[in-house]
GROMACS .gro file of C-alpha atoms in nm:
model
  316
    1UNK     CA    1  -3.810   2.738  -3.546
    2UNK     CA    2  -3.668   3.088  -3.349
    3UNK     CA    3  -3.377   2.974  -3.161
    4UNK     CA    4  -3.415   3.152  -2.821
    5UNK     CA    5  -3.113   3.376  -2.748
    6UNK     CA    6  -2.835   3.289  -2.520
    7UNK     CA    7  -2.573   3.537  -2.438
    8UNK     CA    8  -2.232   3.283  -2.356
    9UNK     CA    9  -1.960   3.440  -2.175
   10UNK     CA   10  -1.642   3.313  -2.181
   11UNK     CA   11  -1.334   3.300  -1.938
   12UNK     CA   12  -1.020   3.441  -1.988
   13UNK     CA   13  -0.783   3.261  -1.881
   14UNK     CA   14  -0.918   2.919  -1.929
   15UNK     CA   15  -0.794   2.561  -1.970
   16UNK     CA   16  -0.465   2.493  -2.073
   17UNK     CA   17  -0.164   2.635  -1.827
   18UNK     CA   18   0.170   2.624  -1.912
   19UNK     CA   19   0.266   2.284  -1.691
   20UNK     CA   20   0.010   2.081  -1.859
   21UNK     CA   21   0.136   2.202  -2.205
   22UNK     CA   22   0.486   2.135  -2.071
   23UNK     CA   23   0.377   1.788  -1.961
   24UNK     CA   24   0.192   1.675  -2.250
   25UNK     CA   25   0.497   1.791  -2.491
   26UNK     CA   26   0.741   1.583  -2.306
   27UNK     CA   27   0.521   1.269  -2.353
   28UNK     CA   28   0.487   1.323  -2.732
   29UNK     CA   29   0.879   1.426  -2.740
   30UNK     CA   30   0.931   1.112  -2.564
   31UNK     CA   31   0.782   0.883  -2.824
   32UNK     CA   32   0.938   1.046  -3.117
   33UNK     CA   33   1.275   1.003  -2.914
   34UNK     CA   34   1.240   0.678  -2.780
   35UNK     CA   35   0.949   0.496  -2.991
   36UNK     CA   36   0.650   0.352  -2.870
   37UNK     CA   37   0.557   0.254  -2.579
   38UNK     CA   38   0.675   0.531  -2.372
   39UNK     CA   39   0.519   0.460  -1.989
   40UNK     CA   40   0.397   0.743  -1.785
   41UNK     CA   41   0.330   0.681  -1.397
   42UNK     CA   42  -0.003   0.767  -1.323
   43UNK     CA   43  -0.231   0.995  -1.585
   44UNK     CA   44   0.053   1.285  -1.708
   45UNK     CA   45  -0.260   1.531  -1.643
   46UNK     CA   46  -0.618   1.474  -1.503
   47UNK     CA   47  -0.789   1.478  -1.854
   48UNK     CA   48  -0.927   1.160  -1.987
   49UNK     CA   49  -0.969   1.303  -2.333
   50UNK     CA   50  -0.575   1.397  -2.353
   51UNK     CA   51  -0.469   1.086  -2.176
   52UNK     CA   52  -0.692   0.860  -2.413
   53UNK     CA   53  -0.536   1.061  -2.677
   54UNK     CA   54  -0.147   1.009  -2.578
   55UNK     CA   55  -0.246   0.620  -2.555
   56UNK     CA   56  -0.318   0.650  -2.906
   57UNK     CA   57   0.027   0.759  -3.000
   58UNK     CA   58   0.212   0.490  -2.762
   59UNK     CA   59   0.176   0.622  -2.421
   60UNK     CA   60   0.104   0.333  -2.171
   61UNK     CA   61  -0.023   0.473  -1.824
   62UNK     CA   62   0.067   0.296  -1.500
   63UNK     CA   63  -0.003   0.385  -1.130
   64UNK     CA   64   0.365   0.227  -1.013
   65UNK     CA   65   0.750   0.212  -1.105
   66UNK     CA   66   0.711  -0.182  -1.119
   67UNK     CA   67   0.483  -0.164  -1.391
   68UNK     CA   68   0.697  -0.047  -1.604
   69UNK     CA   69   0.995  -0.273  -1.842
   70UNK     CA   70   1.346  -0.179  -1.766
   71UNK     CA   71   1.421  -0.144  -2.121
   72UNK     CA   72   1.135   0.124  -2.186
   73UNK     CA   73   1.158   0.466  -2.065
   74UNK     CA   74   0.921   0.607  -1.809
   75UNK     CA   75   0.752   0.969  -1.752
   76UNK     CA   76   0.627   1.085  -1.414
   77UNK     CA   77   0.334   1.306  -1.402
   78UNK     CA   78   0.291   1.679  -1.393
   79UNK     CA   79   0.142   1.603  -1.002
   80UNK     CA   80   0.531   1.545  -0.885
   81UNK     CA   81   0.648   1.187  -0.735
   82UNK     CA   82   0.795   1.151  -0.405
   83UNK     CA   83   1.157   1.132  -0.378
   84UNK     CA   84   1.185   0.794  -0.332
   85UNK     CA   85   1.016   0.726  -0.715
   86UNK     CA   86   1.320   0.894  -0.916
   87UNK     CA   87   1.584   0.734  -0.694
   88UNK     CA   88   1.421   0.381  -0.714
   89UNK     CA   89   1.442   0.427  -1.112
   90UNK     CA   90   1.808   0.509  -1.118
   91UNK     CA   91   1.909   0.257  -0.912
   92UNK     CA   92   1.746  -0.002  -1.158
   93UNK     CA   93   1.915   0.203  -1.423
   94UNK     CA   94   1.614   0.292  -1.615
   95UNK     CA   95   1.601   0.619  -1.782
   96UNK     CA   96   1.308   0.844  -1.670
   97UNK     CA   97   1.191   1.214  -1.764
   98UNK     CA   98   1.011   1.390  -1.482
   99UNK     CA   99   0.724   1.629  -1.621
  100UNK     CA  100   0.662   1.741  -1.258
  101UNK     CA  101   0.537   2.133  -1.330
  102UNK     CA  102   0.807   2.334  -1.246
  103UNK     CA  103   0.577   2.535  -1.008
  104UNK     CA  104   0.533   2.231  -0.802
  105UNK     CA  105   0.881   2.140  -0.813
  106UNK     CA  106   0.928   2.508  -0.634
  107UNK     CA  107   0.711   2.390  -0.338
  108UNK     CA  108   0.941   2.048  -0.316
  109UNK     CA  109   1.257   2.320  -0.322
  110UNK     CA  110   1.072   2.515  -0.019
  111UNK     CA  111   0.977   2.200   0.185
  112UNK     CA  112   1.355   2.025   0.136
  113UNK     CA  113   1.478   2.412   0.237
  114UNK     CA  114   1.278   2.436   0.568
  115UNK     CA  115   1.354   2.073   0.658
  116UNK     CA  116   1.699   2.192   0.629
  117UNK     CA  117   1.681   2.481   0.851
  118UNK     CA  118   1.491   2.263   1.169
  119UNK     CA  119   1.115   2.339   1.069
  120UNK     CA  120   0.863   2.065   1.043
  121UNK     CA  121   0.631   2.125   0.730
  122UNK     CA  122   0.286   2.152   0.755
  123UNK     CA  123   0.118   2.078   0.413
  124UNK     CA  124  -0.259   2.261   0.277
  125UNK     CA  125  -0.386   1.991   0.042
  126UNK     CA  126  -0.641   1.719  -0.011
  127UNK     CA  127  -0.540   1.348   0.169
  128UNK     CA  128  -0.438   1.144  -0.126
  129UNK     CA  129  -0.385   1.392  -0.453
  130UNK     CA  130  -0.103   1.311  -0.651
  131UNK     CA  131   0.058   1.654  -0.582
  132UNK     CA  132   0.009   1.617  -0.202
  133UNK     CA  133   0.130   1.267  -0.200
  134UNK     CA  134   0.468   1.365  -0.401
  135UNK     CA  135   0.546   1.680  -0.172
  136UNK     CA  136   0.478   1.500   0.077
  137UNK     CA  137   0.711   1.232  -0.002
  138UNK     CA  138   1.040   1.490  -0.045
  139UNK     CA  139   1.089   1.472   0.282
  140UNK     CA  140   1.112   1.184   0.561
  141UNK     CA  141   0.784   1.012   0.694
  142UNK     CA  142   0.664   1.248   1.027
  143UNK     CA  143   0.810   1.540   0.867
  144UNK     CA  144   0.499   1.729   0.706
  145UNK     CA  145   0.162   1.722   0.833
  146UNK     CA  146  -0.089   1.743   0.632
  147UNK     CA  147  -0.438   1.972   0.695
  148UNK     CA  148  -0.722   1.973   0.465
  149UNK     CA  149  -0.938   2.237   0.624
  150UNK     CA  150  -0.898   2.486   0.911
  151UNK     CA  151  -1.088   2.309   1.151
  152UNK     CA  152  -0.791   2.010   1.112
  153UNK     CA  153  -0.581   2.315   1.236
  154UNK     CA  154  -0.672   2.278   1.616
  155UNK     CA  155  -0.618   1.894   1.623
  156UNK     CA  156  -0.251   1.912   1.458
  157UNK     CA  157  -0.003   1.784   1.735
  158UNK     CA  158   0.362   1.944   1.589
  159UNK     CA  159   0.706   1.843   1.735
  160UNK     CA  160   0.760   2.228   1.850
  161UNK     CA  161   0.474   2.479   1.769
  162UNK     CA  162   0.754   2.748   1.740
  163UNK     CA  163   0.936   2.547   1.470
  164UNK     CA  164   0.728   2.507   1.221
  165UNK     CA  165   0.664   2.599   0.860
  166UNK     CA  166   0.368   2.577   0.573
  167UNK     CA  167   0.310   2.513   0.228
  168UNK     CA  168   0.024   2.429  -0.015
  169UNK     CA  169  -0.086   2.194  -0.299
  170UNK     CA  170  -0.078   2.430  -0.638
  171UNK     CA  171  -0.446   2.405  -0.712
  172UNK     CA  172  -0.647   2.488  -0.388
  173UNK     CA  173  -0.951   2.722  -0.372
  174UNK     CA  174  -0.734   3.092  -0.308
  175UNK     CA  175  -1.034   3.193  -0.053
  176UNK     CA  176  -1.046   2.799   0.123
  177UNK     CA  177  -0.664   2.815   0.157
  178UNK     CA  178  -0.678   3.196   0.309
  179UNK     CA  179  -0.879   3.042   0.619
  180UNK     CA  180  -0.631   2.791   0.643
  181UNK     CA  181  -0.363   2.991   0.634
  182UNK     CA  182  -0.531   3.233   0.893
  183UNK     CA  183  -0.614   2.959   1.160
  184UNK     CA  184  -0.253   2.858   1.141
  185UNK     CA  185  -0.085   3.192   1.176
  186UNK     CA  186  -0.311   3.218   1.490
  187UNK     CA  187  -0.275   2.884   1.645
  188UNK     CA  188   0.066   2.906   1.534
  189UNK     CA  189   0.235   3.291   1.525
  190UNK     CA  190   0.622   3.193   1.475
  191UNK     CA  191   0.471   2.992   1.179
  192UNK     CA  192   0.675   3.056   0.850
  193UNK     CA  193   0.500   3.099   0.489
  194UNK     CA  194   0.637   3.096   0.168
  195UNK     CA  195   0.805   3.390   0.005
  196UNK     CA  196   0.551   3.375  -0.266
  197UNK     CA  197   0.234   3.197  -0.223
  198UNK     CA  198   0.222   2.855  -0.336
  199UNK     CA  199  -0.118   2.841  -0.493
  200UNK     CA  200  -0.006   2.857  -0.890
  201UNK     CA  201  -0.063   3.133  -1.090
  202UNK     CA  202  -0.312   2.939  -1.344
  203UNK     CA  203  -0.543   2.808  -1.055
  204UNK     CA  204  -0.532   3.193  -0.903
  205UNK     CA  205  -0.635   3.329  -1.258
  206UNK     CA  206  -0.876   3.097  -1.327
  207UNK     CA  207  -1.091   3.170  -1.040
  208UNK     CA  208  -1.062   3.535  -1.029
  209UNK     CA  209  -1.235   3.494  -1.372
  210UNK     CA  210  -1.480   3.283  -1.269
  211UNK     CA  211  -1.551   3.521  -0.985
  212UNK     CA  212  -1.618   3.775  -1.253
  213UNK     CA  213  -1.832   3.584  -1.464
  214UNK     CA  214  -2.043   3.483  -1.204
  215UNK     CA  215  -2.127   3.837  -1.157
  216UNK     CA  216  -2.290   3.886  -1.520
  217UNK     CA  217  -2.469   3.493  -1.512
  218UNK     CA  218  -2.649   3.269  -1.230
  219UNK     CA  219  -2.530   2.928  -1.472
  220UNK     CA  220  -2.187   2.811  -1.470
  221UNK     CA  221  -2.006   2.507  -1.648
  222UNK     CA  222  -1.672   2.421  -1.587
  223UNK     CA  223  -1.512   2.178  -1.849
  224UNK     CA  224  -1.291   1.954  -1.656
  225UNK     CA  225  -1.212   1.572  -1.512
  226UNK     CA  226  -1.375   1.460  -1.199
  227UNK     CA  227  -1.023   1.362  -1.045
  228UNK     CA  228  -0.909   1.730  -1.190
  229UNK     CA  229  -0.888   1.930  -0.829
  230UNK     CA  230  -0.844   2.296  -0.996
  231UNK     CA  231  -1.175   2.186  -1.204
  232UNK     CA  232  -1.358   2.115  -0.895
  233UNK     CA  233  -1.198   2.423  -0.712
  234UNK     CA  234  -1.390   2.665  -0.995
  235UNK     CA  235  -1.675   2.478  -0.961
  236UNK     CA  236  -1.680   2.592  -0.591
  237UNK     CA  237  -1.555   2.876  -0.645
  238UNK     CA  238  -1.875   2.953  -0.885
  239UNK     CA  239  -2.147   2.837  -0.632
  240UNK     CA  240  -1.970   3.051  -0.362
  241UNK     CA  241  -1.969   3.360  -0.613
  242UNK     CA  242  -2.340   3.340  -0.648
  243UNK     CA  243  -2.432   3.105  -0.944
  244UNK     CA  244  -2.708   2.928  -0.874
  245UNK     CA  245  -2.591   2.663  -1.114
  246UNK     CA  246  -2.223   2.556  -1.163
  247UNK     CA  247  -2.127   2.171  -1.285
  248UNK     CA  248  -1.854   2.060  -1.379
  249UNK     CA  249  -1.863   1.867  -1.742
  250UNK     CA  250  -1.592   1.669  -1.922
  251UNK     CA  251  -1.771   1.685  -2.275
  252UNK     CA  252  -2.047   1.869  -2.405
  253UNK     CA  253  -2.241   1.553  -2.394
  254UNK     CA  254  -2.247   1.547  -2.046
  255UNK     CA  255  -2.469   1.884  -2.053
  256UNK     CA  256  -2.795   1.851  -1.830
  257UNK     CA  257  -3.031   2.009  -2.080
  258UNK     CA  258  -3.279   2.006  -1.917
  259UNK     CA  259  -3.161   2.179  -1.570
  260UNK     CA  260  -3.031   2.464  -1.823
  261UNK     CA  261  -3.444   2.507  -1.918
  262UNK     CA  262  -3.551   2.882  -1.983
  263UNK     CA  263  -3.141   3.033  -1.921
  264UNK     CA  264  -3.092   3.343  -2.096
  265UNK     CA  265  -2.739   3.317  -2.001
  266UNK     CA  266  -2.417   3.091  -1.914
  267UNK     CA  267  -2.077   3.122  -1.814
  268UNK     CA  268  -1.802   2.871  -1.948
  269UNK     CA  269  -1.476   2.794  -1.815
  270UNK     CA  270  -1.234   2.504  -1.864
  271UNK     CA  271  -0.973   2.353  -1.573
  272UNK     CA  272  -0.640   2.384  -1.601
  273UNK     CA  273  -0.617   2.020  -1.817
  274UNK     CA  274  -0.879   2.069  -2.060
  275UNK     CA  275  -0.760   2.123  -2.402
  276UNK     CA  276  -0.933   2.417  -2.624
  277UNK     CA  277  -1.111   2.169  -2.837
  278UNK     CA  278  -1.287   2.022  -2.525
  279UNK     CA  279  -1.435   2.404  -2.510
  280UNK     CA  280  -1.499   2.471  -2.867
  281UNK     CA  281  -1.702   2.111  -2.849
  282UNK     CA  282  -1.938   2.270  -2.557
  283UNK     CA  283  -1.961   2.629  -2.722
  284UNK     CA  284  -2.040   2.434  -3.053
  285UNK     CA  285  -2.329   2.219  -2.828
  286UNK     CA  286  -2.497   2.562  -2.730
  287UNK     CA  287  -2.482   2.677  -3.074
  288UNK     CA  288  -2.680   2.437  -3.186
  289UNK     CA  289  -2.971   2.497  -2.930
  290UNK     CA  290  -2.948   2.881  -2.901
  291UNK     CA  291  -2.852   3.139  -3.101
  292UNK     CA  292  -2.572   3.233  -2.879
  293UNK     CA  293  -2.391   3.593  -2.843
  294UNK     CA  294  -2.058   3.492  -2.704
  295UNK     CA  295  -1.845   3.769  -2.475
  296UNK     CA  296  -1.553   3.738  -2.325
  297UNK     CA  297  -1.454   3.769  -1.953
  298UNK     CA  298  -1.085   3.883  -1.939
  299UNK     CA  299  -0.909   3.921  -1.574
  300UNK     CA  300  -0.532   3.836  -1.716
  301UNK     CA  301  -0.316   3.721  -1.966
  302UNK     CA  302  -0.146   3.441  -1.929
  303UNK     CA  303   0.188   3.427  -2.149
  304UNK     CA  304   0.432   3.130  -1.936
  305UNK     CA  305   0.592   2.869  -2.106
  306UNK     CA  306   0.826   2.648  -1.957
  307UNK     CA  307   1.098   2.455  -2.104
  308UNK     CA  308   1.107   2.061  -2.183
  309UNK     CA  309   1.365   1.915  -1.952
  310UNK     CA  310   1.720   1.921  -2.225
  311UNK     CA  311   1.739   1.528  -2.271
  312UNK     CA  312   1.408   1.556  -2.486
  313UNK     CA  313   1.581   1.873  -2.644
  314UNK     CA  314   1.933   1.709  -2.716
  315UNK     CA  315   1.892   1.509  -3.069
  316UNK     CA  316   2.161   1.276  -2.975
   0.00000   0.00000   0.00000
């Protein structure tokens, strides 16, 4: 039987960013350091395939610092901790590694700055994410308010509208966060940004190529975690760009079939913690159905790498 042609087009950039590859390093450094069990607080990336994987090799995830042995040591998560985690740990003399992405760690920087300098922070994220939770804790309870959407804008009650300051979670929608943004600089005009947007470079990337894909194909998937918020960002991002279908999937048996019916196209992408063999699986799965013509949707190259923090790097 003639399989009925399917022309696949494929994001560039995709999955994988340079924190998650950071963070997933340090736990597997960790192990062959320290032995098994390393613990990590809270998943070291939103992916249950890569966290299911780590277990494997003698990760043990836990949601708090109490969870963990004194004698073992103890990773915190790419999403950042608040202050208070890291100081807790070294007061019960425990040794820790913090896998915060370094591009979060440069909003903590810019929130403890401003605090410095009088301004009270006001905070673009979603109520409860890791990420917002641990920026939120670097700096004194009352200190950074947080807004979800622009309509929270108009109900936020600051200490002095003229002393104030903003920054965002890493993995917002870019267009979502530009309303924000906008309501605030008019509601507030002495407001101060950040010197370079806060929104990461792998979210921004990710959706501009998603924009551009959605232009050649009304069918999206985006390979990602539920709990993943740059996953569910490109999903957005794809319904607002015109596809008529975008879903986010975590494996390639999680592919509605039958809502795909009579497609002679399909656009994949793949959040910022799904690793390449999550994509290859779904790319594989529409293989097997179609005879697929795969092209590739390129709006940048990605080349970032950050370091391992040095006490995974020093042998002794």
């Amino acid at each position: 039987m003639t399989k009925p042609a399917l022309t696949l087009y494929l994001a560039a950039p995709r999955g994988f960013c340079a924190g998650v590859d950071r963070a997933i390093k340090i736990v597997e450094m960790a192990i062959v350091k320290w032995g098994a069990p390393v613990y990590v607080r809270h998943e070291i990336v939103h992916n249950k395939f890569v966290v299911d994987g780590l277990r494997e090799k003698g990760a043990v995830f836990v949601e708090e610092l109490d969870d963990c042995p004194l004698d073992r040591p103890v990773i915190f998560s790419a999403h950042g901790v608040p202050k208070a985690v890291p100081a807790e740990a070294a007061r019960r003399e425990m040794i820790y590694v913090d896998a915060t992405c370094p591009l979060v760690s440069k909003v903590h920087i810019e929130a403890e700055r401003h605090h410095q300098n009088g301004l009270q922070m006001v905070m673009i994220g979603h109520q409860g994410h890791p990420e917002t939770v641990g920026t939120m804790g670097q700096l004194p309870k009352g200190e950074v308010l947080l807004v979800e959407t622009a309509a929270d804008v108009a109900r936020l009650a600051p200490r002095d509208p003229d002393r104030l300051a903003f920054i965002t979670q890493t993995t917002l929608s870019v267009d979502d966060t530009a309303e924000v943004v906008a309501a605030l600089q008019d509601r507030f005009p002495n407001i101060v940004g950040p010197h370079k947007e806060d929104i990461c470079y792998a979210t921004t990337n990710r959706q501009e190529a998603v924009k551009a894909m959605a232009a050649k194909t009304p069918a999206m998937l985006v390979i990602g975690a539920p709990n993943s918020s740059n996953s569910k960002r490109l999903v957005e991002v794809g319904t607002r760009a015109g596809c008529t279908y975008s879903q986010l999937v975590q494996r390639a048996h999680d592919i509605d079939w039958r809502a795909l019916d009579g497609i002679t196209s399909i656009g994949i992408t793949a959040g910022a913690s799904a690793p390449d063999v999550l994509i290859t699986e779904v790319v594989d799965a529409f293989r097997a159905r179609y005879d697929v013509t795969v092209e590739h949707v390129e709006t940048a190259v990605e080349n970032v790498e950050f370091k391992v923090p040095r006490v995974l790097r020093d042998p002794a």
